[in-house]
Structure formats: structure tokens, C-alpha cells
Coordinates of C-alpha atoms in Angstrom, one line a residue:
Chain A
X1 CA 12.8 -20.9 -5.8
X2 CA 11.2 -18.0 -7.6
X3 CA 7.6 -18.5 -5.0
X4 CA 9.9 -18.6 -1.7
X5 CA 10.6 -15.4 -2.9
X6 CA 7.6 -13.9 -3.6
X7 CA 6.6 -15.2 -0.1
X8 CA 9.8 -12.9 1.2
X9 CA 8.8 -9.9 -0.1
X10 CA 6.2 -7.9 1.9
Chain B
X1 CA 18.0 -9.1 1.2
X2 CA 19.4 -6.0 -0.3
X3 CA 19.3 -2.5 0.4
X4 CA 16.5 -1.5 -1.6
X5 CA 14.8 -4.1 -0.4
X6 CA 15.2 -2.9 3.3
X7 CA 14.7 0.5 2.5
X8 CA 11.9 -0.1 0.7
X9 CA 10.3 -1.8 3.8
X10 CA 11.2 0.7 6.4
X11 CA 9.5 3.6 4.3
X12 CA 6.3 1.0 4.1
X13 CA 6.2 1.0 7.7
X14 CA 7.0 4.7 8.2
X15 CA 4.1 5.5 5.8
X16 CA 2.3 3.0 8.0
X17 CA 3.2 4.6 11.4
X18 CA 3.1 7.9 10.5
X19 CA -0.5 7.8 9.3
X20 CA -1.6 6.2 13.0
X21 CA 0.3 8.3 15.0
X22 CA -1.3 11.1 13.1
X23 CA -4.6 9.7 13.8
X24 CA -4.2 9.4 17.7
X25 CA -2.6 12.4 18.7
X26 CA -5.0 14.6 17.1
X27 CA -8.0 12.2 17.6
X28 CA -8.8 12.9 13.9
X29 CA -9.2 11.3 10.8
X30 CA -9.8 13.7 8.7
X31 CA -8.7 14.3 4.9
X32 CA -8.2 10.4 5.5
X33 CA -10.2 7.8 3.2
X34 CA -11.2 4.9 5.4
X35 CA -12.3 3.0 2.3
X36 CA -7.7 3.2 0.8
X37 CA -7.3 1.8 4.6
X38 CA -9.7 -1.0 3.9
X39 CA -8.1 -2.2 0.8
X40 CA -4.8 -2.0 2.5
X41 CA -6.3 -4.3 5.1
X42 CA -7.9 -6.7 2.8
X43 CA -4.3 -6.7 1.1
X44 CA -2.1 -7.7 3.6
X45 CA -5.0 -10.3 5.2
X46 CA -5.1 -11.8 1.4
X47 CA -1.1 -11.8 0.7
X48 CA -0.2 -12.8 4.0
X49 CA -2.4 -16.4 4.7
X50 CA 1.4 -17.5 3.7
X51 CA 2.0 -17.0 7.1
X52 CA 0.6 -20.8 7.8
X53 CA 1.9 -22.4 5.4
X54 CA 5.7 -21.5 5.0
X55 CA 8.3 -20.1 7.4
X56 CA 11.1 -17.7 5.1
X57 CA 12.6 -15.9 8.4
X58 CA 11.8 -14.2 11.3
X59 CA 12.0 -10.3 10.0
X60 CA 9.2 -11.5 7.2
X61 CA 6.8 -13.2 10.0
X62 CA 7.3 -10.2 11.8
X63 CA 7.0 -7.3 9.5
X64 CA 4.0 -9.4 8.5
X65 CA 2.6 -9.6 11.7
X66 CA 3.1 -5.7 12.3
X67 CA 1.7 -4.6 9.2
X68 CA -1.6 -6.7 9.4
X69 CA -2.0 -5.6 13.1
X70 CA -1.2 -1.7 12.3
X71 CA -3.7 -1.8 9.4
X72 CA -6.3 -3.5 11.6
X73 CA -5.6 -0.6 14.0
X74 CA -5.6 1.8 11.1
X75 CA -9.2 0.8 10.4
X76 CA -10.7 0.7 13.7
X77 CA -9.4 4.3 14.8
X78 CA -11.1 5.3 11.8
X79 CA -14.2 3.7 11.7
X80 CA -14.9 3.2 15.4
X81 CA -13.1 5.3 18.3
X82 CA -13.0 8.3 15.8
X83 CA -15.9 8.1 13.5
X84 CA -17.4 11.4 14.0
X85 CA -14.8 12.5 12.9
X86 CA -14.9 10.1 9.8
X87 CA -15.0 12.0 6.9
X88 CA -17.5 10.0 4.4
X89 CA -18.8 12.6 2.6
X90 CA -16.3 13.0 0.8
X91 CA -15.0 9.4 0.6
X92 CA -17.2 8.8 -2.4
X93 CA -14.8 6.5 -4.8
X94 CA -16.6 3.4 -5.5
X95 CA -14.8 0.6 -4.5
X96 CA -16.5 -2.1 -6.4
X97 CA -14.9 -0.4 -9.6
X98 CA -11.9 -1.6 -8.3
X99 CA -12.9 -5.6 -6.7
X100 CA -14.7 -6.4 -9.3
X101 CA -11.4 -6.2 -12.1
X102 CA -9.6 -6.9 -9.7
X103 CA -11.1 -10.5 -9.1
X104 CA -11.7 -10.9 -12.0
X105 CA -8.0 -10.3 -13.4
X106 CA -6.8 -12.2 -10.3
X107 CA -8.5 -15.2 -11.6
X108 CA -7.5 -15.0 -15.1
X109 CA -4.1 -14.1 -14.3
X110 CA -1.9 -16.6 -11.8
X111 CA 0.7 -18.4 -11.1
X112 CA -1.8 -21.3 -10.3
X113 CA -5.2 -21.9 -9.6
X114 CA -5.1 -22.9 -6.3
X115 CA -7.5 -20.4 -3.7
X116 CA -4.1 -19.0 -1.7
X117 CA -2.8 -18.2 -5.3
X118 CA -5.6 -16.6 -6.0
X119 CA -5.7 -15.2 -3.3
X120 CA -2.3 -13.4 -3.8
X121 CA -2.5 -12.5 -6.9
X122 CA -6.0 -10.5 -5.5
X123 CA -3.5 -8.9 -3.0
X124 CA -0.9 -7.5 -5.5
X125 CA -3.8 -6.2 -8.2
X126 CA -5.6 -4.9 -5.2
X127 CA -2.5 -3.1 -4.0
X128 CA -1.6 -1.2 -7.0
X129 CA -5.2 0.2 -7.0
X130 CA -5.9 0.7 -3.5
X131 CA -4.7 4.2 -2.8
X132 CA -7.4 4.9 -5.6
X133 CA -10.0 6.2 -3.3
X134 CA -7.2 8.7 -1.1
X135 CA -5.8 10.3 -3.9
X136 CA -9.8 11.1 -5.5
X137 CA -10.5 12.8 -1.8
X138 CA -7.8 14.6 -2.4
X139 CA -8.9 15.3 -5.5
X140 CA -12.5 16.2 -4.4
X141 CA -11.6 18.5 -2.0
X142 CA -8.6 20.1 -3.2
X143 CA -6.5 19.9 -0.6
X144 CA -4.5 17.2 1.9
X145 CA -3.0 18.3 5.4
X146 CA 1.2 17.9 5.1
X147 CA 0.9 14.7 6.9
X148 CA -1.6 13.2 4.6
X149 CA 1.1 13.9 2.5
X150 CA 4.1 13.0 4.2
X151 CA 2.0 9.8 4.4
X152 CA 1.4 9.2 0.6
X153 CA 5.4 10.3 0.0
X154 CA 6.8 7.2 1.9
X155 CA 4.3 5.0 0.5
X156 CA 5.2 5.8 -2.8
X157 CA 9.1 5.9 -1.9
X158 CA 7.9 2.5 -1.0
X159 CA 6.6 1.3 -4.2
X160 CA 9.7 3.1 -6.2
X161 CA 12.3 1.3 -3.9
X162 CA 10.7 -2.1 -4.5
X163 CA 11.3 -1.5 -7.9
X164 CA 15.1 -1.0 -7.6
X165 CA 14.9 -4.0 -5.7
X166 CA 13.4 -5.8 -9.0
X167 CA 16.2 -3.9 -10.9
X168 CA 18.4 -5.5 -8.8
X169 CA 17.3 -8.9 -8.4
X170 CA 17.2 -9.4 -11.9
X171 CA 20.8 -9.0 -12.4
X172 CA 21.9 -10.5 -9.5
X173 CA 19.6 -13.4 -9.3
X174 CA 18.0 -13.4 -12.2
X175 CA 15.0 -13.2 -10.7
X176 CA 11.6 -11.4 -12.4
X177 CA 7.9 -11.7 -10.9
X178 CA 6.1 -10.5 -13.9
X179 CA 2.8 -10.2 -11.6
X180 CA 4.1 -8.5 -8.9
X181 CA 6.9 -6.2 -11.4
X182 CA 3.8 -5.2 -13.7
X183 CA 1.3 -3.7 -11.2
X184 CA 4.5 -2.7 -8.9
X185 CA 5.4 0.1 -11.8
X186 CA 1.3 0.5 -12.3
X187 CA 1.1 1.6 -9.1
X188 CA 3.7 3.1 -8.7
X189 CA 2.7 5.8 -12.0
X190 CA -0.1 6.7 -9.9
X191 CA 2.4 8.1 -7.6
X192 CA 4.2 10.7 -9.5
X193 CA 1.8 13.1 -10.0
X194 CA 1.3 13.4 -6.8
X195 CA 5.1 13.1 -6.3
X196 CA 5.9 16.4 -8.3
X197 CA 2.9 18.6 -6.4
X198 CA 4.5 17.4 -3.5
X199 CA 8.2 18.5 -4.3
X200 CA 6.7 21.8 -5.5
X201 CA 4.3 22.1 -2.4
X202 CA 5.0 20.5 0.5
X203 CA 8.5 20.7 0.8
X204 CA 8.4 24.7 0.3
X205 CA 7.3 25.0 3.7
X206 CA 3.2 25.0 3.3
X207 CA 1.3 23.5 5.5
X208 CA -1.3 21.8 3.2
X209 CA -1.0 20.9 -0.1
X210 CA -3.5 23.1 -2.1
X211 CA -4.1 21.6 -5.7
X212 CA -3.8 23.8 -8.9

């Protein structure tokens, strides 16, 4: 989902 | 993960490295502002509380991990084992001009209003703003040794990779972070200035950048 991937990028 | 992506992250950490290693082999931190080092702290403890609470892979709990402990490092070399050699008087930029937007724009703006959101949005305002106080030193007093700049060239390459990797994710996953896109190509603007005097200066073989 769109906040697991802002929780990926550093 | 795509290449931009990786890249982007390996020239965040060289930044990173290069800027300690500078630091403890000449026992110096001069021409550095402690107070840009501080904000990067406070970013990465403020983005990265996602560290308890989800699990994306081992290279992100990682690079995590070694950022938050390199900046921790960053900071105490700075303001403990080499403060005499600190240079405060000319790291004058007031900071508060920056928290106190950037709370306040952190709370008005985000994804949810829950504190760790908060919280994260805080770190990605902060972020954009935080090299603020090294680039008025250099400012101030003209001038910034090569591997100041070297420094400031890798975390800009940094920023300007990230946002390839925006360009990218859009079109292959049609992902867009609007919060994290919009103060991504903020900050990165406050970059090219110092971009161009770097092309012009530092790359011609000088060994400090003297400003116009």
C-alpha cells in the first residue's frame, strides 16, 4: 500500500 | 527497489560517511554547522520510530539503523570530543525559524493525525530545511573546505536521485507521495546553487570553494 512505501524509503 | 532508488541511498550514506571520516582524521570540525547535523538527527530519530512498528526488509532496518547511529556519532564528535574546535561563531542561523513552521505545517498537513504521523511528516518538512543553517555558514564566511563540499554534492545527488525515483514510481506503479515529492523538489532547489559553484569551483582543482 502507498504507507508501506513510504515506510521503505529512507 | 529500482536503481535510482539504490543510488539515491548509497550517495545518502556516502554524504554521510564522508563528512565523519572527515571529522576524525583531521580531529576537526570546522566550516561544519553542528546545528544542520542536529536537524539531521532529529530527522531520522522522528521518521524512523517506524522501526517498532512495521518490518519492510532487512536493507531498510539496516540502513535505518546505520544512519540514526552515524548521525548520533556525527553530533557527538562535534559537540563533545571536538568542541574546541566547534566552530559556533559562526553557526548563527536560528533554528527555531525553521521548527516552529515546521511543526506547525506538520500538523496542518498529514496523512493522519495520529502522533507517529505527525511525527513523519515533522521529519520530511524538517528535512527539506535542515541543511539551512550549513549552507548560511557557508554563506557567512565565504568559503567551505572541498570536503565540506564534496559532502553537500552527494547529499544533494541524494535528494535529485530520489526524485527520479518518484519519476519512476509513478509510471511504474503509479505511485505519488505528494508530502514527501513536494518538499523532496523544495529541497532539493536549495541545492543547485550550490550545485553550479561547485561544478565551476570545486571540480577545477581548488581546494576550497571561495564564493563570488
Amino acid at each position: 500500500s502507498q504507507e508501506l512505501v513510504r515506510h521503505d524509503e529512507l | 527497489m529500482n536503481v535510482f532508488r539504490l543510488a539515491g541511498d548509497v550517495s545518502h550514506l556516502v554524504a554521510i560517511i564522508i563528512l565523519l571520516v572527515k571529522i576524525w582524521r583531521s580531529k576537526s570540525c570546522a566550516g561544519i554547522s553542528g546545528k544542520s547535523q542536529v536537524l539531521f538527527a532529529l530527522v531520522f530519530t522522528t521518521r524512523y520510530l517506524d522501526l517498532f512498528t512495521v518490518f519492510i526488509s532487512a536493507y531498510n532496518t539496516i540502513m535505518k539503523v546505520v544512519f540514526l547511529a552515524m548521525s548520533y556519532a556525527t553530533v557527538y564528535l562535534i559537540y563533545m570530543r571536538f568542541r574546541n574546535m566547534y566552530d559556533s561563531e559562526n553557526d548563527t542561523f536560528r533554528v527555531e525559524f525553521l521548527l516552529v513552521p515546521v511543526i506547525g505545517l506538520s500538523f496542518l498537513e498529514n496523512y493522519a493525525f495520529t502522533p507517529l504521523e505527525i511525527l513523519w511528516t515533522f521529519s520530511i518538512f524538517l528535512e527539506a530545511v535542515a541543511i539551512m543553517p550549513q549552507l548560511f555558514m557557508i554563506t557567512k564566511t565565504g568559503e567551505a573546505e572541498s570536503i565540506t563540499t564534496h559532502y553537500l554534492f552527494f547529499l544533494g545527488l541524494y535528494r535529485a536521485l530520489y526524485i527520479a525515483n518518484w519519476v519512476w514510481r509513478y509510471h511504474t506503479e503509479e505511485f505519488f507521495d505528494q508530502i514527501a515529492v513536494v518538499s523532496g523538489v523544495v529541497q532539493t532547489i536549495f541545492y543547485c546553487d550550490f550545485f553550479y559553484l561547485y561544478v565551476t569551483r570545486v571540480l577545477r582543482g581548488k581546494a576550497k570553494m571561495i564564493l563570488p
